[in-house]
mmCIF file of C-alpha atoms in Angstrom:
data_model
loop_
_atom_site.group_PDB
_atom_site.id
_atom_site.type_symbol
_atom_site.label_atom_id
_atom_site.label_comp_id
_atom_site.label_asym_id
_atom_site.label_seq_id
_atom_site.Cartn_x
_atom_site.Cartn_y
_atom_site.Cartn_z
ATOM 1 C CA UNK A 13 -38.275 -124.522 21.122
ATOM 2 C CA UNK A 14 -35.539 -126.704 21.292
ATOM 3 C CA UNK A 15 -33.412 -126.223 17.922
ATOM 4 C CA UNK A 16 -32.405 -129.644 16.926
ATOM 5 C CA UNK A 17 -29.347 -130.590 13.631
ATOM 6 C CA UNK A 18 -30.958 -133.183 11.316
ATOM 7 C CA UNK A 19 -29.379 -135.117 8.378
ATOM 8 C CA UNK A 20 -31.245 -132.981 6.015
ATOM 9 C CA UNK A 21 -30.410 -128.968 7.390
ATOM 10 C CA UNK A 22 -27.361 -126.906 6.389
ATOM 11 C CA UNK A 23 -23.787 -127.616 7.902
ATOM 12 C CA UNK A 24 -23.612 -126.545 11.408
ATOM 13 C CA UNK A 25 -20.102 -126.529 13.945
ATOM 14 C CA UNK A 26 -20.483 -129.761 16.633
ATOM 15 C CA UNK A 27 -17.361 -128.627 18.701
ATOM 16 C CA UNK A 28 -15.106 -129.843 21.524
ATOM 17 C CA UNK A 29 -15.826 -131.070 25.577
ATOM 18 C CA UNK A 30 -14.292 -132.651 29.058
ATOM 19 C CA UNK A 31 -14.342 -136.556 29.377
ATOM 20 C CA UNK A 32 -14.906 -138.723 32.529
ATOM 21 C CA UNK A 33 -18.208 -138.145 34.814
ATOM 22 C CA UNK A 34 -18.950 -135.493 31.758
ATOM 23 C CA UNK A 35 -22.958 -135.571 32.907
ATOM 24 C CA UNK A 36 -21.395 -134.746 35.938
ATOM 25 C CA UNK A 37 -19.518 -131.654 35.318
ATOM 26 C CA UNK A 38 -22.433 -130.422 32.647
ATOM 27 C CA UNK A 39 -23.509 -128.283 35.177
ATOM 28 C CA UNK A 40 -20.208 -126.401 35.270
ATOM 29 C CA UNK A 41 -19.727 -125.853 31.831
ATOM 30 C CA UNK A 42 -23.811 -124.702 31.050
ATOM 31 C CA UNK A 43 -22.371 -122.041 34.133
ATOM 32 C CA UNK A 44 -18.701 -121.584 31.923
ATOM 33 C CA UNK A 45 -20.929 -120.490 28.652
ATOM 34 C CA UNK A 46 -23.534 -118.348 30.698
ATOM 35 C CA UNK A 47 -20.967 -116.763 32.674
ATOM 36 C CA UNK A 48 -18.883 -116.104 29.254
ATOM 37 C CA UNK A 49 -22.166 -114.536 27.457
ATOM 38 C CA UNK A 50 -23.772 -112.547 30.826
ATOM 39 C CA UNK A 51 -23.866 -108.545 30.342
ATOM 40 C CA UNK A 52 -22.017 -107.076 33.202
ATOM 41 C CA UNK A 53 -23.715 -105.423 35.937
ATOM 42 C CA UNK A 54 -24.369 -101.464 35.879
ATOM 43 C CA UNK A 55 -21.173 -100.621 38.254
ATOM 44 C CA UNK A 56 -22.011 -99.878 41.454
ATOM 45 C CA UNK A 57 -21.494 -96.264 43.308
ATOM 46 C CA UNK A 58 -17.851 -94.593 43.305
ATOM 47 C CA UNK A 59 -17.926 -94.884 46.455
ATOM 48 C CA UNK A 60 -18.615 -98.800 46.815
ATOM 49 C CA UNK A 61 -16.120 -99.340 43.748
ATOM 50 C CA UNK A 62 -13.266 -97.369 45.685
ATOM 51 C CA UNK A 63 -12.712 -99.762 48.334
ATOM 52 C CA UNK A 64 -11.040 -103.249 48.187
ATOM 53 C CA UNK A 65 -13.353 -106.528 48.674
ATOM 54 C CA UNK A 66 -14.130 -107.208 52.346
ATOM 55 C CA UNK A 67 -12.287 -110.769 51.975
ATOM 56 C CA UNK A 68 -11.575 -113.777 54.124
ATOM 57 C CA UNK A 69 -8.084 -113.541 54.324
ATOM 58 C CA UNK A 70 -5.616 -115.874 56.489
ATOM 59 C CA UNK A 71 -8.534 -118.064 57.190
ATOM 60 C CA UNK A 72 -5.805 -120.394 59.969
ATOM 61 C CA UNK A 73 -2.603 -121.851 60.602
ATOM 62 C CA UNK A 74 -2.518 -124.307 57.614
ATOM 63 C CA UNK A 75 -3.781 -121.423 55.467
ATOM 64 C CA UNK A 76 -0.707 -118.902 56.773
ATOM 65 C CA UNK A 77 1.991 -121.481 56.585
ATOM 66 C CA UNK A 78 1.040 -122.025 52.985
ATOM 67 C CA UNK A 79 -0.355 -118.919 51.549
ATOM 68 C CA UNK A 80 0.225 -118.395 47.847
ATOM 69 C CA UNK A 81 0.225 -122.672 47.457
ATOM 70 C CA UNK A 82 -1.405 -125.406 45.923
ATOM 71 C CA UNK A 83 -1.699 -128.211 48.588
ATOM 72 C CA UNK A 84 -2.337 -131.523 47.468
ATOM 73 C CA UNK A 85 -4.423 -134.836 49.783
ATOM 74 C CA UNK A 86 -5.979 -138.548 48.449
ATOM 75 C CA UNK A 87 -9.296 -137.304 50.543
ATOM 76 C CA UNK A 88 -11.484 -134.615 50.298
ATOM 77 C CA UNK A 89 -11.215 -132.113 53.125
ATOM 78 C CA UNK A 90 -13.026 -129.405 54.726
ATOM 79 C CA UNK A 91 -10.870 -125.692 55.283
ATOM 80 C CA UNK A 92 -11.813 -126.947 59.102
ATOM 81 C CA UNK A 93 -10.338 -130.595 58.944
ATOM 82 C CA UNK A 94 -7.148 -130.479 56.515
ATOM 83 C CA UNK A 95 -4.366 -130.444 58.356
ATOM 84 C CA UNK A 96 -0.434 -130.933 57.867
ATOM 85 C CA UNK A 97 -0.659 -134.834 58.002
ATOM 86 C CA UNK A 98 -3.268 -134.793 55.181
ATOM 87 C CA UNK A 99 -1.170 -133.435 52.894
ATOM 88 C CA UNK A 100 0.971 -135.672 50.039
ATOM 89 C CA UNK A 101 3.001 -135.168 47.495
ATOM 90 C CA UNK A 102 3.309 -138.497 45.568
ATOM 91 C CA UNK A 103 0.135 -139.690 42.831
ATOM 92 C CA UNK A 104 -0.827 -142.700 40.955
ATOM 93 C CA UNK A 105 -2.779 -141.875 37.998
ATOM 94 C CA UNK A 106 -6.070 -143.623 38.666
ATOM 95 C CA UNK A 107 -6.148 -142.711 42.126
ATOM 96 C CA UNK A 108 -7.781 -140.069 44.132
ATOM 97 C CA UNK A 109 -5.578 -136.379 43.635
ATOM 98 C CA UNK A 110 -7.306 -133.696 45.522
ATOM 99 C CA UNK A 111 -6.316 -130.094 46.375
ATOM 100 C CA UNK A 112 -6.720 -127.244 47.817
ATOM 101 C CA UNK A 113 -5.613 -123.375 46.930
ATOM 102 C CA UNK A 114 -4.409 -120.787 49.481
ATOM 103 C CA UNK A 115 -4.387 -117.923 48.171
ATOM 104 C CA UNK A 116 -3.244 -114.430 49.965
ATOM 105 C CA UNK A 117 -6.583 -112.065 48.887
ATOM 106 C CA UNK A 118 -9.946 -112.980 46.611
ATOM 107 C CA UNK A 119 -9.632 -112.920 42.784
ATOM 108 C CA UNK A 120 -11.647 -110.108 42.985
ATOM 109 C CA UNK A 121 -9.014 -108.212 45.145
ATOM 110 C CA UNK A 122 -6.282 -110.189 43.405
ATOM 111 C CA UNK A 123 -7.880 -109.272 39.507
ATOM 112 C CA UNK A 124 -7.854 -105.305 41.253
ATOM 113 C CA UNK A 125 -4.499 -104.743 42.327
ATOM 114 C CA UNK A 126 -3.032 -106.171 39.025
ATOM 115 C CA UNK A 127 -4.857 -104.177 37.018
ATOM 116 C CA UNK A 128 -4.763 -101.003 39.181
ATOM 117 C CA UNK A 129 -8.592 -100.571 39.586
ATOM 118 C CA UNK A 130 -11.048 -100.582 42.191
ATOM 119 C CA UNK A 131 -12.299 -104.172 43.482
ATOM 120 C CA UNK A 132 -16.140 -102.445 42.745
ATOM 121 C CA UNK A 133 -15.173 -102.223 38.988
ATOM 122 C CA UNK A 134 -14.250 -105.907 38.687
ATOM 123 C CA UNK A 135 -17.608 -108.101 37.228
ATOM 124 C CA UNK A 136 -17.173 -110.825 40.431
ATOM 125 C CA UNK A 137 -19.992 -113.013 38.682
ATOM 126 C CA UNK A 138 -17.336 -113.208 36.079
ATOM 127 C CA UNK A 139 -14.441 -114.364 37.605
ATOM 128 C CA UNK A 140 -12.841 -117.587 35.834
ATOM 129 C CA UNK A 141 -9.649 -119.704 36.529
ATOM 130 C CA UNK A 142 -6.999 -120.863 34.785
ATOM 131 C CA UNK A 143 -5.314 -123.909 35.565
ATOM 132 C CA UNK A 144 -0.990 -123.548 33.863
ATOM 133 C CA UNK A 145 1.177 -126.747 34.617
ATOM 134 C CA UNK A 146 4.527 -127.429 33.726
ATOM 135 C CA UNK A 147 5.526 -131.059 33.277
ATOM 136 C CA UNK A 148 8.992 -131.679 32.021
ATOM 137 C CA UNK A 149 9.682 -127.752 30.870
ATOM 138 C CA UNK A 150 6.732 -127.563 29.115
ATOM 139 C CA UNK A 151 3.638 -125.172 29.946
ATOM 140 C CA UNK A 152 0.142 -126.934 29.450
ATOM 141 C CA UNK A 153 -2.220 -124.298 30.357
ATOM 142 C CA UNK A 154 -5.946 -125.736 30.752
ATOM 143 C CA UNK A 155 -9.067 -124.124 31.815
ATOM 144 C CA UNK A 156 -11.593 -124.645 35.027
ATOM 145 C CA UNK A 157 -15.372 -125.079 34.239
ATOM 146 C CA UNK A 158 -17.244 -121.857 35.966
ATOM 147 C CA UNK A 159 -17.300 -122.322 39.626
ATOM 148 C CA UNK A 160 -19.168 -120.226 42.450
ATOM 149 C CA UNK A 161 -20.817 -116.357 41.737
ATOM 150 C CA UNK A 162 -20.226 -112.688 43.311
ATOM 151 C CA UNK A 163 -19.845 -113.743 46.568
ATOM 152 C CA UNK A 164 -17.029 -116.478 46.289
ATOM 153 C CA UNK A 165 -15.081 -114.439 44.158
ATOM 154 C CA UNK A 166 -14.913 -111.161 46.331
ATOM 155 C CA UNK A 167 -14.739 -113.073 49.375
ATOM 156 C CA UNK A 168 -12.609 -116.304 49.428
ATOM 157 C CA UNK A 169 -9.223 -116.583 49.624
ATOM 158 C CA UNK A 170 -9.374 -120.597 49.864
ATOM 159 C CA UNK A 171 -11.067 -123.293 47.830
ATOM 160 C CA UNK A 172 -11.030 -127.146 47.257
ATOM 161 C CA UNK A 173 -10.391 -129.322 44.121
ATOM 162 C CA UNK A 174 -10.510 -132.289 42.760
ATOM 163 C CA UNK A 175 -7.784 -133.592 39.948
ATOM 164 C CA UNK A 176 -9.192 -136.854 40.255
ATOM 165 C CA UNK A 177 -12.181 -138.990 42.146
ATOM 166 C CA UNK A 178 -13.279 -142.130 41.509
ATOM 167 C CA UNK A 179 -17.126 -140.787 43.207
ATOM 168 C CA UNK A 180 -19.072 -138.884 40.335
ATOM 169 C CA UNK A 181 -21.841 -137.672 43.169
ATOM 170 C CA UNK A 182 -18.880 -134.613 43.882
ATOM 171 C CA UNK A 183 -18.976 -132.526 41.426
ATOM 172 C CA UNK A 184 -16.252 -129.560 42.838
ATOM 173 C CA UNK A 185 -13.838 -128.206 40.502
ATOM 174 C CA UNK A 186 -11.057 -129.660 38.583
ATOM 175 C CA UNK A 187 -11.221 -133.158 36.994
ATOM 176 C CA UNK A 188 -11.718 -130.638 33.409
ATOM 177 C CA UNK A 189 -8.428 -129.646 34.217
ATOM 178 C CA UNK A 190 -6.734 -132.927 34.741
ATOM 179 C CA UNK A 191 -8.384 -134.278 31.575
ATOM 180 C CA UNK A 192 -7.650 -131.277 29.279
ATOM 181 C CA UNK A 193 -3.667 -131.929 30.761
ATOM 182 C CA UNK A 194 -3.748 -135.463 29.638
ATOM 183 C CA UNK A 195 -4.976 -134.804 26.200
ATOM 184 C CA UNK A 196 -2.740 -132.178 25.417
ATOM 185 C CA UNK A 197 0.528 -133.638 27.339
ATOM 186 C CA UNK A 198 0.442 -137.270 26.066
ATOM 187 C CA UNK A 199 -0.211 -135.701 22.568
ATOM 188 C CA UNK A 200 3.087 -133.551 23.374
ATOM 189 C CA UNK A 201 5.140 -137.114 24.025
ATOM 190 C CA UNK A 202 4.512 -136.229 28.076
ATOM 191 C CA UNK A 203 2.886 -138.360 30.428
ATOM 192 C CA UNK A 204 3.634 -141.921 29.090
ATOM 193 C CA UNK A 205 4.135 -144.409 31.602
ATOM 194 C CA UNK A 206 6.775 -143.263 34.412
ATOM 195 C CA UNK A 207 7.324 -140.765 37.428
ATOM 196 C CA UNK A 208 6.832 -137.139 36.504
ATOM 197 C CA UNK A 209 7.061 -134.036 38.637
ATOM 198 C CA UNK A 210 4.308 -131.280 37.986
ATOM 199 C CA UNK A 211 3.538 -128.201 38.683
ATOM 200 C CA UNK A 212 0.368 -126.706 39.175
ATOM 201 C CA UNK A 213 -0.509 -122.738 38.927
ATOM 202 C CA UNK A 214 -4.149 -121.524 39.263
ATOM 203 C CA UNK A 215 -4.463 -118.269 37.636
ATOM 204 C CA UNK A 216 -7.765 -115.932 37.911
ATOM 205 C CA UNK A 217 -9.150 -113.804 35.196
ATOM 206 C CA UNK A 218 -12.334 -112.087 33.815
ATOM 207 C CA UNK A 219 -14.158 -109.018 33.060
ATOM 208 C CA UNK A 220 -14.933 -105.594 34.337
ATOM 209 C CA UNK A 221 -18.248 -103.587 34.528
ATOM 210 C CA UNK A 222 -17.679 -102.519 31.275
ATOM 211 C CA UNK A 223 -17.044 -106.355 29.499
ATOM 212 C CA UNK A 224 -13.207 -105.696 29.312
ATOM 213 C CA UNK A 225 -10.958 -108.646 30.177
ATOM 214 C CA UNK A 226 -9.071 -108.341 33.275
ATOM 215 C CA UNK A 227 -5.659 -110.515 33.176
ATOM 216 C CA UNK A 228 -4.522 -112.103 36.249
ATOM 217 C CA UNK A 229 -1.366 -113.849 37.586
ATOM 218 C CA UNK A 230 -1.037 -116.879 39.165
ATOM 219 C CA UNK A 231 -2.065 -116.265 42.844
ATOM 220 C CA UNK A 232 -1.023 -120.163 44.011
ATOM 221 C CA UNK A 233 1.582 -122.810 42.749
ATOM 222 C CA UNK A 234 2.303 -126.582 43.910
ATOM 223 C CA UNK A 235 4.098 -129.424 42.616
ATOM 224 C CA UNK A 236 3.179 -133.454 43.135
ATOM 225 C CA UNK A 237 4.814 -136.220 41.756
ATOM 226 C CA UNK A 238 2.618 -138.327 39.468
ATOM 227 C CA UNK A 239 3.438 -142.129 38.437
ATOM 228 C CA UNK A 240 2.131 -142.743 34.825
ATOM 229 C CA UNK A 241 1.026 -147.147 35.347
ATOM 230 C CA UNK A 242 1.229 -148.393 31.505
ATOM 231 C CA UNK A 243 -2.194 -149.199 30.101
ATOM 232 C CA UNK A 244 -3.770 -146.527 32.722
ATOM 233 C CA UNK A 245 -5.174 -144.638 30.026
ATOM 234 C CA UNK A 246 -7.823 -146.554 28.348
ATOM 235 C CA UNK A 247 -11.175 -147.114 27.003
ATOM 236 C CA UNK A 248 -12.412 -149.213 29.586
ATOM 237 C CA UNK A 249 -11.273 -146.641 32.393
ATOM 238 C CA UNK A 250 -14.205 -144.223 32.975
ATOM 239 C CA UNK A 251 -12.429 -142.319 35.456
ATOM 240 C CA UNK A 252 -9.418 -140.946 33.106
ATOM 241 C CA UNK A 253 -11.833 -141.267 29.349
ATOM 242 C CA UNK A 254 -16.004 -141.263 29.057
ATOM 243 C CA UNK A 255 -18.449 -142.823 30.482
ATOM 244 C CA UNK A 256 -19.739 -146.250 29.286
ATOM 245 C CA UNK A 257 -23.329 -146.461 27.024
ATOM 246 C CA UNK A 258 -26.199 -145.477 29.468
ATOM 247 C CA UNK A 259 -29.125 -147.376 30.430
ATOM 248 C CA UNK A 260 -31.149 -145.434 27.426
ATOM 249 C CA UNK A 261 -28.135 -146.046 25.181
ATOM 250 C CA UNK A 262 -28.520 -147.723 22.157
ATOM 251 C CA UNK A 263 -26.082 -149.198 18.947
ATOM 252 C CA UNK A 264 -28.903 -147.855 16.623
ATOM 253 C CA UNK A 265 -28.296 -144.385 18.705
ATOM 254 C CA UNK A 266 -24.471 -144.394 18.089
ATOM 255 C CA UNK A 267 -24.969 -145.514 14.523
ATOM 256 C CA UNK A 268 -27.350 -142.484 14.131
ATOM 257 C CA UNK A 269 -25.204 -140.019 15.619
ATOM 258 C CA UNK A 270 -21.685 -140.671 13.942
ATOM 259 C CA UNK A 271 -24.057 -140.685 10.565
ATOM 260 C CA UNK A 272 -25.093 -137.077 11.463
ATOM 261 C CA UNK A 273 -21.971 -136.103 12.896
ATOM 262 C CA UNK A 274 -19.633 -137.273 9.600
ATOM 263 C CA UNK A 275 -22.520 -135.250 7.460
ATOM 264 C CA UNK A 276 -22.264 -132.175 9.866
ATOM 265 C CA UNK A 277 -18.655 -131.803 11.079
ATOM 266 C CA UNK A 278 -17.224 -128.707 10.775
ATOM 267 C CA UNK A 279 -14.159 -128.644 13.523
ATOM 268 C CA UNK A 280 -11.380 -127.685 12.102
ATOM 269 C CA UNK A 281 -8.705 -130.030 12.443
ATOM 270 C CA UNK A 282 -10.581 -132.502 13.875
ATOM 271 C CA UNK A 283 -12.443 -135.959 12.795
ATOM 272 C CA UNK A 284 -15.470 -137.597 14.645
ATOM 273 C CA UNK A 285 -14.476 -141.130 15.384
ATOM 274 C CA UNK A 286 -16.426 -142.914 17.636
ATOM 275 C CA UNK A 287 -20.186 -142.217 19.571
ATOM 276 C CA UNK A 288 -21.233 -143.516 22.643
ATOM 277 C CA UNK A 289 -24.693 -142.822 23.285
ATOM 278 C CA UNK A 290 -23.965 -141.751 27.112
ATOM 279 C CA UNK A 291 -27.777 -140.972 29.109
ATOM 280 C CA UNK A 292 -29.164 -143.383 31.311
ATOM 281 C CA UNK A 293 -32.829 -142.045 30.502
ATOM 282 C CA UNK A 294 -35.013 -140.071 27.768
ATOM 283 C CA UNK A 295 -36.583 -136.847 28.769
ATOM 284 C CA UNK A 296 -40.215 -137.132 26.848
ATOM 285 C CA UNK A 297 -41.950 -133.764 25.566
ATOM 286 C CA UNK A 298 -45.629 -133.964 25.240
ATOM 287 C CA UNK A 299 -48.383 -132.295 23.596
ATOM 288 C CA UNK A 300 -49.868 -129.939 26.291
ATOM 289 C CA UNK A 301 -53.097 -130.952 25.709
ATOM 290 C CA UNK A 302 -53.338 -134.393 25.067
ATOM 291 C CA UNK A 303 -50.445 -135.364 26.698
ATOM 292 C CA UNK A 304 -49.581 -137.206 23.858
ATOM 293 C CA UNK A 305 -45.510 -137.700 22.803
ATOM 294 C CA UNK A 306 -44.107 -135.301 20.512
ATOM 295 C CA UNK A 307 -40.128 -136.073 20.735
ATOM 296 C CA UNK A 308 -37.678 -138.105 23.360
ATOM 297 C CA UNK A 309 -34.194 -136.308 24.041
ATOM 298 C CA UNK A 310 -31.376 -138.362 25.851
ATOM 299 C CA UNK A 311 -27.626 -137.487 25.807
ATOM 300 C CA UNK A 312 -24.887 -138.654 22.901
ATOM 301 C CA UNK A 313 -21.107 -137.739 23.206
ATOM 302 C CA UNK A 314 -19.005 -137.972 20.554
ATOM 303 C CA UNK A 315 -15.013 -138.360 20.820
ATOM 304 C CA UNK A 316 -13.242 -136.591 17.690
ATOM 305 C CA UNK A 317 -9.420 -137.126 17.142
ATOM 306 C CA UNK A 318 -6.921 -133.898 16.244
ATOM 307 C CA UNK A 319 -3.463 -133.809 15.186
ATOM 308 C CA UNK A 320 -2.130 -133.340 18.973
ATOM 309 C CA UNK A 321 -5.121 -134.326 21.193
ATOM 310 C CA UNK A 322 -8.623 -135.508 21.043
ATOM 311 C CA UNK A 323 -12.215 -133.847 22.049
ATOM 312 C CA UNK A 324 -15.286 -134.645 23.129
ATOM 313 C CA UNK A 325 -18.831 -133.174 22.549
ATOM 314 C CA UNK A 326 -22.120 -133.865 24.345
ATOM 315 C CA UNK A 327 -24.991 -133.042 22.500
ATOM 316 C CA UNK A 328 -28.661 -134.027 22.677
ATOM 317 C CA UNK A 329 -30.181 -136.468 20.748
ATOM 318 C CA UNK A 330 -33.765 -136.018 19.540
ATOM 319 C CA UNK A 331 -36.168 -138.433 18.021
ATOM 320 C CA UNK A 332 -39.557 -137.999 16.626
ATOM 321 C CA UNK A 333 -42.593 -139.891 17.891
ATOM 322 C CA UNK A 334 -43.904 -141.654 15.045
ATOM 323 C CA UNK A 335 -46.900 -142.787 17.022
ATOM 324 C CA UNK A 336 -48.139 -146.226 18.696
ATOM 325 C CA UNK A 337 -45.484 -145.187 21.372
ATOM 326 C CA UNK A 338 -42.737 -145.670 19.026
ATOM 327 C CA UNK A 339 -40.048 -143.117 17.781
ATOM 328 C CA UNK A 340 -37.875 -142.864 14.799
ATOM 329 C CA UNK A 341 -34.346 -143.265 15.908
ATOM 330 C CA UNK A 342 -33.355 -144.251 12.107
ATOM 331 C CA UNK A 343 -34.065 -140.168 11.619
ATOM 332 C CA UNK A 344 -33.339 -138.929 15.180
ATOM 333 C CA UNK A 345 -31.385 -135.124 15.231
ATOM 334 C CA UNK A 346 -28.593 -133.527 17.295
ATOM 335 C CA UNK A 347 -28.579 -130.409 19.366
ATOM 336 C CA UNK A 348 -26.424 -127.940 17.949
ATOM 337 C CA UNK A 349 -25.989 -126.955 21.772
ATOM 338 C CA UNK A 350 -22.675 -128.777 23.002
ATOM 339 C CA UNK A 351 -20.551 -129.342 26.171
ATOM 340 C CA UNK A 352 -16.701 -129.418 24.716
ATOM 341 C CA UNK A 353 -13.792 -130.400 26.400
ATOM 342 C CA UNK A 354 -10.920 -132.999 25.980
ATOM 343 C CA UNK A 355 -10.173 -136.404 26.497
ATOM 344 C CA UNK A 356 -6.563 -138.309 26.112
ATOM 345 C CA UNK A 357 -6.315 -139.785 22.530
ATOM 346 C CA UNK A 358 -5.637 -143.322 23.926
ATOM 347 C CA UNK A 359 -9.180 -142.951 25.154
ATOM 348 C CA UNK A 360 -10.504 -143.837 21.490
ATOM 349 C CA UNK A 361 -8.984 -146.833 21.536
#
């Protein structure tokens, strides 16, 4: 049974989510919180835990002349079709920044060695990435959504990115990252319009058999050069803020949630300021039996602003069918399941 926040029930926490194609990357973050909540694994025999992942390693020539890196292209490439020409160095925020990570063995392998234990003892489903940059001396770290399972993190020792693309239908890792970097650097002074060099470090981590965190290093670094345009950062821009009202979107919707959300709020530090009522169509539960409506759920997301940065929080929105095929949006509810992530402050306008 779907648990649903009304006006009426006790305070409940709505908390903080990734802008831009967020439908999009849903599916990556309902992976981060199962991933984060899974039991590990019984460990596997002593002598299956005693011997290092069987991993790609150098998987070619572009892949040994820049092992340990962060390589950076305006396309999307395949490990078979990137080559040295692809790769670029200068950005304009708004356009396509893709990338790809060479790294020298698996996290699994890599998670191992730095914490002096057998690859078998490392919980692979587990495996997480950080994403650290440094933009003007200053260390923004940020976090990937949860990407791939057991056998992508024992086995490869490459993978692709995406910082930035304007095509929501790809949905591979890293536009969370980019977002979460904007929030917290433009709320930092960083990032305003202008040429800035960055750094990027992608650092694995996660748990062992037994649930205790592993710590990793960073196992690839790159730097790009990324021109800031003035008024890039804006409302209107889906690609670097949210997503525009959806085709099941409604004002009565938005007006709904922020009531519910100003009642409800309990993020520390943070205030719900504006709802945009973000699904493009209603997913209608019905009586079993008769077939007859029971409740309509579509998507809300509401942006909250902080002292340094802004968040953003998809939830559910539920209303009631009040019969005659019509349903009560003046009393309609809110998941107290939410996607969180970040968004750039300018994004609220």
């Amino acid at each position: 049974m779907r648990k649903t926040l009304f006006a009426a029930l006790p305070l409940l926490a709505l908390a903080a989510m990734s802008g831009g194609e967020l439908v999009a990357q849903s599916a990556l973050q309902d992976r981060s919180e199962a991933v984060r909540n899974a039991k590990p694994r019984p460990a596997p025999p002593a002598s299956a835990q005693n011997a290092p992942a069987s991993d790609q390693g150098v998987t070619g020539a572009i892949h040994a002349a820049h092992q340990g890196q962060i390589v950076f292209t305006r396309s999307d490439f395949s490990l078979g079709s990137i080559t040295e020409s692809a790769l670029a160095k200068d950005f304009v925020l708004g356009q396509p920044i893709f990338f790809r990570v060479f790294m020298e063995r698996s996290a699994v392998n890599h998670l191992a060695r730095r914490n002096s234990i057998a690859a078998g003892t490392v919980y692979a489903d587990g495996v997480l990435y950080k994403a650290r940059f440094t933009v003007s001396g200053q260390v923004i770290e940020t976090s990937f959504g949860a990407w791939g399972g057991n056998t992508e993190h024992r086995t490869w020792t490459t993978w692709r990115g995406q910082l930035l693309n304007p095509d929501p239908r790809l949905t591979i890792p890293g536009s969370e990252v980019l977002r979460e970097l904007l929030a917290r650097g433009t709320g930092a002074g960083l990032l305003g319009p202008g040429n800035w060099p960055v750094t990027m470090e992608v650092v694995p981590f996660g748990p062992d058999n037994s649930g205790k965190m592993l710590a990793g290093d960073p196992v690839a670094r790159g730097s790009f050069n990324l021109t800031v345009p003035a008024g890039a950062i804006r409302p209107s821009n889906p690609l670097l803020c949210v997503p525009g009202r959806g085709a099941a979107g409604s004002a009565a919707i938005e007006a709904r949630t922020m009531s519910v959300s100003r009642q409800l709020w309990h993020e520390n530090g943070t205030v719900p300021e504006k709802a945009i009522a973000i699904g493009d169509d209603w997913e209608v539960t019905r009586n079993q039996i008769t077939g007859i409506p029971i409740e309509r759920t579509t998507k809300v997301l509401v942006l909250a602003r902080g002292p340094k940065f802004c968040t953003t929080h998809v939830h559910e929105f539920t209303e009631k069918h009040m019969g005659g095929g019509n349903f009560a949006t003046a009393s309609g509810g809110m998941s107290n399941r939410v996607q969180r992530g970040y968004v750039p402050c300018a994004c609220l306008g």
